[in-house]
Short mmCIF file of C-alpha atoms in Angstrom, two decimals:
data_model
loop_
_atom_site.label_atom_id
_atom_site.label_comp_id
_atom_site.label_asym_id
_atom_site.label_seq_id
_atom_site.Cartn_x
_atom_site.Cartn_y
_atom_site.Cartn_z
CA MET X 1 94.50 61.85 5.95
CA LEU X 2 96.33 64.15 8.32
CA GLN X 3 99.55 63.17 10.00
CA LEU X 4 99.96 65.27 13.18
CA SER X 5 102.45 65.32 16.00
CA ILE X 6 100.52 65.68 19.25
CA ASN X 7 102.64 66.15 22.36
CA GLY X 8 105.45 64.38 20.56
CA GLU X 9 103.31 61.42 19.43
CA ALA X 10 102.60 60.79 15.74
CA ARG X 11 98.85 60.47 15.14
CA THR X 12 96.78 60.07 11.99
CA PHE X 13 93.35 61.66 11.56
CA ALA X 14 90.78 61.87 8.81
CA GLY X 15 90.68 65.38 7.36
CA PRO X 16 89.55 68.04 7.35
CA LEU X 17 90.03 68.61 11.08
CA THR X 18 89.52 71.75 13.16
CA VAL X 19 91.12 72.26 16.55
CA THR X 20 87.69 71.84 18.15
CA ALA X 21 87.26 68.49 16.39
CA LEU X 22 90.74 67.37 17.42
CA ILE X 23 90.04 68.17 21.08
CA ASP X 24 86.76 66.27 20.76
CA GLN X 25 88.37 63.20 19.16
CA LEU X 26 90.99 63.11 21.91
CA GLY X 27 88.23 63.19 24.55
CA PHE X 28 89.03 66.58 26.04
CA THR X 29 85.88 68.49 25.16
CA GLY X 30 84.78 70.59 28.12
CA ARG X 31 88.17 70.23 29.79
CA ARG X 32 90.39 73.23 30.39
CA VAL X 33 93.24 72.80 27.92
CA ALA X 34 95.51 75.19 26.04
CA LEU X 35 96.88 74.45 22.63
CA GLU X 36 99.88 75.47 20.56
CA ARG X 37 100.07 74.80 16.83
CA ASN X 38 103.54 74.96 15.29
CA GLY X 39 104.73 77.02 18.24
CA GLU X 40 101.86 79.53 18.16
CA ILE X 41 98.99 79.54 20.64
CA VAL X 42 95.56 78.98 19.13
CA PRO X 43 93.19 80.99 21.37
CA ARG X 44 90.04 79.20 22.49
CA SER X 45 87.96 81.65 20.47
CA GLN X 46 89.75 80.42 17.32
CA HIS X 47 89.47 76.66 17.92
CA ALA X 48 86.41 76.17 15.76
CA ALA X 49 87.78 78.23 12.89
CA THR X 50 91.30 76.79 12.86
CA GLU X 51 91.87 73.96 10.38
CA LEU X 52 94.84 71.71 11.06
CA ALA X 53 97.20 70.86 8.21
CA ASP X 54 99.20 67.74 7.47
CA GLY X 55 102.48 67.82 9.40
CA ASP X 56 101.30 70.24 12.09
CA VAL X 57 103.03 70.01 15.44
CA VAL X 58 100.54 70.38 18.27
CA GLU X 59 101.18 70.84 21.97
CA MET X 60 98.21 70.50 24.30
CA VAL X 61 98.60 71.29 28.01
CA VAL X 62 96.68 71.30 31.28
CA ALA X 63 97.35 72.53 34.81
CA VAL X 64 98.72 69.82 37.11
CA GLY X 65 99.92 69.72 40.70
CA GLY X 66 103.25 71.48 41.15
CA GLY X 67 105.20 73.75 43.43
CA MET M 1 93.25 99.59 70.66
CA THR M 2 92.64 99.83 66.95
CA GLN M 3 95.14 98.17 64.69
CA THR M 4 95.87 99.30 61.18
CA PRO M 5 95.03 96.38 58.91
CA ASP M 6 98.06 94.41 57.79
CA LEU M 7 97.39 94.12 54.08
CA PHE M 8 99.25 91.75 51.79
CA GLN M 9 99.07 92.87 48.19
CA ILE M 10 100.39 91.22 45.07
CA ALA M 11 99.97 93.00 41.76
CA GLY M 12 97.23 95.22 43.18
CA LYS M 13 95.13 92.45 44.72
CA THR M 14 94.79 92.05 48.49
CA TYR M 15 95.09 88.67 50.17
CA GLY M 16 94.37 87.54 53.72
CA SER M 17 96.98 84.79 53.83
CA ARG M 18 100.72 85.28 53.46
CA LEU M 19 101.26 81.58 52.91
CA LEU M 20 101.37 80.45 49.28
CA VAL M 21 101.41 76.73 48.62
CA GLY M 22 102.24 74.33 45.85
CA THR M 23 99.94 71.54 44.76
CA GLY M 24 102.51 68.86 43.88
CA LYS M 25 103.59 65.63 45.56
CA TYR M 26 100.32 64.84 47.37
CA LYS M 27 98.94 61.31 47.61
CA ASP M 28 95.76 62.28 45.74
CA PHE M 29 93.57 65.29 45.00
CA THR M 30 91.54 64.80 48.18
CA GLU M 31 94.67 65.16 50.28
CA THR M 32 95.78 68.14 48.15
CA ARG M 33 92.51 69.90 48.84
CA ALA M 34 92.49 69.08 52.57
CA ALA M 35 96.06 70.31 53.03
CA ILE M 36 95.43 73.53 51.14
CA ASP M 37 92.29 74.18 53.16
CA ALA M 38 94.25 73.62 56.40
CA SER M 39 96.99 75.98 55.20
CA GLY M 40 94.52 78.81 54.62
CA ALA M 41 96.40 79.65 51.42
CA GLU M 42 94.57 81.67 48.78
CA ILE M 43 97.29 81.53 46.13
CA VAL M 44 98.23 78.07 44.86
CA THR M 45 100.95 77.20 42.39
CA VAL M 46 100.33 74.79 39.53
CA ALA M 47 102.53 73.35 36.82
CA ILE M 48 101.72 73.31 33.10
CA ARG M 49 102.19 69.93 31.45
CA ARG M 50 101.22 68.07 28.28
CA VAL M 51 97.86 66.29 28.49
CA ASN M 52 98.06 62.55 28.63
CA ILE M 53 96.66 61.65 25.21
CA GLY M 54 95.65 58.16 26.32
CA GLN M 55 93.79 59.55 29.33
CA THR M 56 90.28 58.24 29.75
CA ALA M 57 87.71 60.98 29.41
CA GLY M 58 86.22 62.19 32.66
CA GLU M 59 89.28 61.34 34.76
CA PRO M 60 89.40 63.86 37.63
CA SER M 61 91.70 66.84 37.29
CA LEU M 62 93.31 69.20 39.78
CA LEU M 63 90.93 71.93 38.70
CA ASP M 64 87.93 69.89 39.85
CA TYR M 65 89.36 69.86 43.38
CA LEU M 66 90.75 73.40 43.42
CA PRO M 67 88.32 75.45 41.32
CA PRO M 68 89.92 78.61 39.92
CA SER M 69 86.87 80.46 41.26
CA GLU M 70 87.99 79.72 44.84
CA PHE M 71 91.76 80.13 44.54
CA THR M 72 94.20 82.42 42.78
CA TYR M 73 96.23 80.21 40.48
CA LEU M 74 99.93 80.83 40.15
CA PRO M 75 101.13 78.85 37.14
CA ASN M 76 104.84 78.13 37.28
CA THR M 77 107.62 77.30 34.85
CA ALA M 78 109.08 74.47 36.92
CA GLY M 79 111.36 72.31 34.83
CA CYS M 80 112.22 75.05 32.31
CA TYR M 81 115.93 75.56 31.64
CA SER M 82 115.71 78.38 29.10
CA SER M 83 113.94 81.72 28.92
CA ASP M 84 112.23 80.60 25.70
CA ASP M 85 110.67 77.53 27.32
CA ALA M 86 109.58 79.55 30.35
CA ILE M 87 107.96 82.25 28.19
CA ARG M 88 106.14 79.67 26.05
CA THR M 89 104.92 77.82 29.13
CA LEU M 90 103.49 80.98 30.67
CA ARG M 91 101.82 82.09 27.45
CA LEU M 92 100.09 78.70 27.41
CA ALA M 93 99.19 79.16 31.08
CA ARG M 94 97.61 82.53 30.34
CA GLU M 95 95.54 80.97 27.55
CA LEU M 96 94.62 78.06 29.82
CA LEU M 97 93.47 80.35 32.64
CA ASP M 98 91.47 82.81 30.52
CA GLY M 99 94.01 85.62 30.34
CA HIS M 100 95.06 85.45 33.98
CA PRO M 101 98.33 87.44 34.21
CA LEU M 102 99.79 86.38 37.60
CA VAL M 103 102.63 83.88 37.11
CA LYS M 104 105.63 82.42 38.85
CA LEU M 105 108.77 82.54 36.76
CA GLU M 106 111.56 80.13 37.51
CA VAL M 107 114.32 79.22 35.11
CA LEU M 108 116.56 76.48 36.38
CA GLY M 109 120.26 76.11 35.74
CA ASP M 110 121.10 72.68 37.04
CA PRO M 111 119.09 69.46 37.41
CA ASN M 112 120.88 68.39 40.56
CA THR M 113 120.59 71.57 42.64
CA LEU M 114 117.64 73.16 40.75
CA TYR M 115 119.56 76.38 41.30
CA PRO M 116 118.10 79.24 39.24
CA ASN M 117 119.83 80.42 36.07
CA VAL M 118 119.62 84.14 36.75
CA ARG M 119 120.76 85.19 33.27
CA GLU M 120 117.87 83.30 31.65
CA THR M 121 115.53 84.44 34.43
CA LEU M 122 116.34 88.10 33.74
CA LYS M 123 115.81 87.59 29.99
CA ALA M 124 112.44 85.90 30.50
CA ALA M 125 111.32 88.52 33.04
CA GLU M 126 111.97 91.34 30.53
CA VAL M 127 109.79 89.71 27.89
CA LEU M 128 107.00 88.65 30.25
CA VAL M 129 106.69 92.06 31.93
CA LYS M 130 106.50 93.70 28.47
CA GLU M 131 103.73 91.26 27.54
CA GLY M 132 101.70 92.34 30.56
CA PHE M 133 102.32 89.43 32.90
CA ASP M 134 102.48 90.02 36.67
CA VAL M 135 105.70 88.17 37.35
CA MET M 136 106.54 86.70 40.74
CA VAL M 137 110.11 85.60 40.25
CA TYR M 138 112.07 82.79 41.84
CA THR M 139 115.72 83.73 42.13
CA SER M 140 118.91 83.28 44.08
CA ASP M 141 119.40 85.32 47.25
CA ASP M 142 121.76 87.72 45.46
CA PRO M 143 120.58 91.26 46.28
CA ILE M 144 121.97 92.72 43.05
CA ILE M 145 120.01 90.29 40.89
CA ALA M 146 116.95 90.86 43.07
CA ARG M 147 117.23 94.59 42.44
CA GLU M 148 117.57 94.09 38.69
CA LEU M 149 114.47 91.90 38.65
CA GLU M 150 112.56 94.59 40.54
CA GLN M 151 113.78 97.25 38.09
CA ILE M 152 112.55 95.12 35.18
CA GLY M 153 109.12 95.28 36.79
CA CYS M 154 108.58 91.96 38.56
CA CYS M 155 105.72 92.24 41.07
CA ALA M 156 107.35 90.05 43.73
CA ILE M 157 110.88 88.85 44.40
CA MET M 158 111.12 85.28 45.66
CA PRO M 159 114.62 84.31 46.75
CA LEU M 160 115.38 80.75 47.78
CA ALA M 161 116.05 80.07 51.45
CA SER M 162 117.84 76.86 50.44
CA LEU M 163 117.54 74.40 47.55
CA ILE M 164 114.08 73.47 46.21
CA GLY M 165 112.67 70.50 48.08
CA SER M 166 115.68 70.27 50.42
CA GLY M 167 113.93 71.32 53.64
CA MET M 168 117.24 72.82 54.78
CA GLY M 169 115.62 76.00 56.07
CA ILE M 170 116.95 79.55 55.86
CA LEU M 171 120.66 79.25 55.25
CA ASN M 172 121.49 82.90 54.70
CA PRO M 173 119.20 85.21 56.67
CA TRP M 174 121.64 88.08 56.05
CA ASN M 175 121.14 88.06 52.30
CA LEU M 176 117.38 87.74 52.68
CA ARG M 177 117.41 90.75 54.94
CA LEU M 178 119.44 92.75 52.43
CA ILE M 179 116.85 91.96 49.75
CA ILE M 180 113.94 92.79 52.06
CA GLU M 181 115.45 96.16 53.02
CA GLN M 182 116.07 97.30 49.45
CA SER M 183 112.85 96.02 47.83
CA LYS M 184 109.73 98.06 47.28
CA VAL M 185 107.76 95.05 45.99
CA PRO M 186 106.86 92.08 48.20
CA VAL M 187 109.64 89.62 49.02
CA LEU M 188 108.68 86.01 49.60
CA VAL M 189 110.83 83.10 50.65
CA ASP M 190 110.40 80.47 47.98
CA ALA M 191 112.03 77.07 48.41
CA GLY M 192 113.90 75.46 51.25
CA VAL M 193 111.44 75.73 54.12
CA GLY M 194 111.42 72.44 56.02
CA THR M 195 109.35 73.01 59.12
CA ALA M 196 107.26 75.62 60.90
CA SER M 197 110.14 77.46 62.57
CA ASP M 198 111.76 78.06 59.15
CA ALA M 199 108.60 79.82 57.98
CA ALA M 200 108.40 81.83 61.19
CA ILE M 201 112.05 82.92 60.89
CA GLY M 202 111.45 84.06 57.33
CA MET M 203 108.49 86.14 58.41
CA GLU M 204 110.36 87.54 61.44
CA LEU M 205 113.08 88.71 59.06
CA GLY M 206 110.41 90.81 57.36
CA CYS M 207 109.44 88.68 54.40
CA ASP M 208 106.01 89.51 53.06
CA GLY M 209 105.13 85.87 52.58
CA VAL M 210 106.37 82.32 52.19
CA LEU M 211 105.83 79.88 49.34
CA MET M 212 106.24 76.17 49.99
CA ASN M 213 105.22 72.76 48.70
CA THR M 214 107.37 69.85 49.87
CA ALA M 215 107.48 71.02 53.51
CA ILE M 216 103.75 70.30 53.65
CA ALA M 217 103.32 67.51 51.10
CA GLY M 218 106.40 65.66 52.36
CA ALA M 219 105.43 65.73 56.05
CA ARG M 220 104.22 62.52 57.68
CA ASP M 221 100.86 64.24 58.25
CA PRO M 222 100.56 66.88 55.52
CA ILE M 223 97.27 68.30 56.76
CA ARG M 224 98.61 68.86 60.25
CA MET M 225 101.80 70.40 58.85
CA ALA M 226 99.70 72.70 56.66
CA ARG M 227 98.02 73.97 59.82
CA ALA M 228 101.40 74.36 61.52
CA MET M 229 102.67 76.42 58.58
CA LYS M 230 99.61 78.66 58.68
CA LEU M 231 100.22 79.37 62.37
CA ALA M 232 103.97 79.82 61.85
CA VAL M 233 103.51 82.37 59.08
CA GLU M 234 100.98 84.27 61.20
CA ALA M 235 103.17 84.09 64.32
CA GLY M 236 106.27 85.21 62.42
CA ARG M 237 104.40 88.13 60.87
CA GLU M 238 103.00 89.22 64.24
CA ALA M 239 106.47 89.01 65.81
CA TYR M 240 107.92 91.09 62.99
CA LEU M 241 105.23 93.75 63.39
CA ALA M 242 105.53 93.67 67.18
CA GLY M 243 109.28 94.34 66.98
CA ARG M 244 111.36 91.92 69.00
CA MET M 245 113.12 92.95 72.24
CA PRO M 246 116.75 93.91 71.83
CA LYS M 247 119.24 91.14 72.42
CA LYS M 248 121.30 91.62 75.58
CA LEU M 249 124.73 90.08 75.38
CA TYR M 250 126.76 88.70 78.29
CA SER M 251 124.36 89.54 81.13
CA ALA M 252 120.88 88.67 82.35
CA ASP M 253 117.96 90.92 83.26
CA PRO M 254 115.52 89.50 85.83
CA SER M 255 111.84 89.51 85.01
CA SER M 256 110.78 89.61 88.68
CA PRO M 257 111.19 92.64 90.99
CA LEU M 258 114.43 92.89 92.93
CA ALA M 259 112.72 94.62 95.89
CA GLY M 260 110.55 92.90 98.53
CA MET M 261 112.47 89.65 98.86
CA ILE M 262 112.03 87.77 102.13
CA ALA M 263 115.06 87.89 104.40
CA SER M 264 117.64 85.21 103.90
CA LYS M 265 118.29 82.98 106.87
CA ALA M 266 121.30 84.18 108.80
#
């Protein structure tokens, strides 16, 4: 089991889990999102190859209306 | 008569519209799109925020209504109070928008006035310019700070006209003019515009463009106000280029000929 913090929320997932799989499980596949893992950006090209580890802190963002 | 084209360039790219608009505070995405179409804006600001984890898949997003293929996105750092947060936000924005380097940097100093923290803004600008971002920077109307931001390498200086979202208009045209006269990069009024005449005055002062959000989104009829702003920015620019007549103090100057008047009755 993996305990992750996603946008400040504690979430548990079955491991192993890549970034691509995480985005899929959260329902954001195909959506334009950007992701930080422990303060470092994981480029889209690395999503499939990046395995998340227990305790990772993930930030996932989108573009929203703003001025 | 042939006119030399009046080009508006930001970071090497030419735009037809000098009006830049925000995408916040609209009733829904349909209204956002309609207002932006009416404004004629080509550059639109967006904010970067956490995804809503509980969001149902397939819920519409801003990007569906304003495709990045049709508009130039200007991701901002609204809500950031430190250079670190602003830098992180814009790195995420660049990743989100496939390496797109044009960004709006704003680092706030106070939640009540949303006045910029220029010390943090300068720090963030240094890092972002070194990392290859094209930084359009929101700042106070202090000409010394504006000059430092230009020296750091920001591609546009965007002083406030008055507080963000206040609609108070251009409170210090003198400072704006000082910044315009010294700057070699475009100067845009960012924040404070309330109605069309404010935008026109900014352009008549010689601003290269105007950025606004609430003035349009907060109007009773946002789509109509968007059109008004488009016309105001164009009118102000034309007036600036035309060169206004000199002001004549303490006496009038008739527009009609003095000669050829009919005789007055005796």
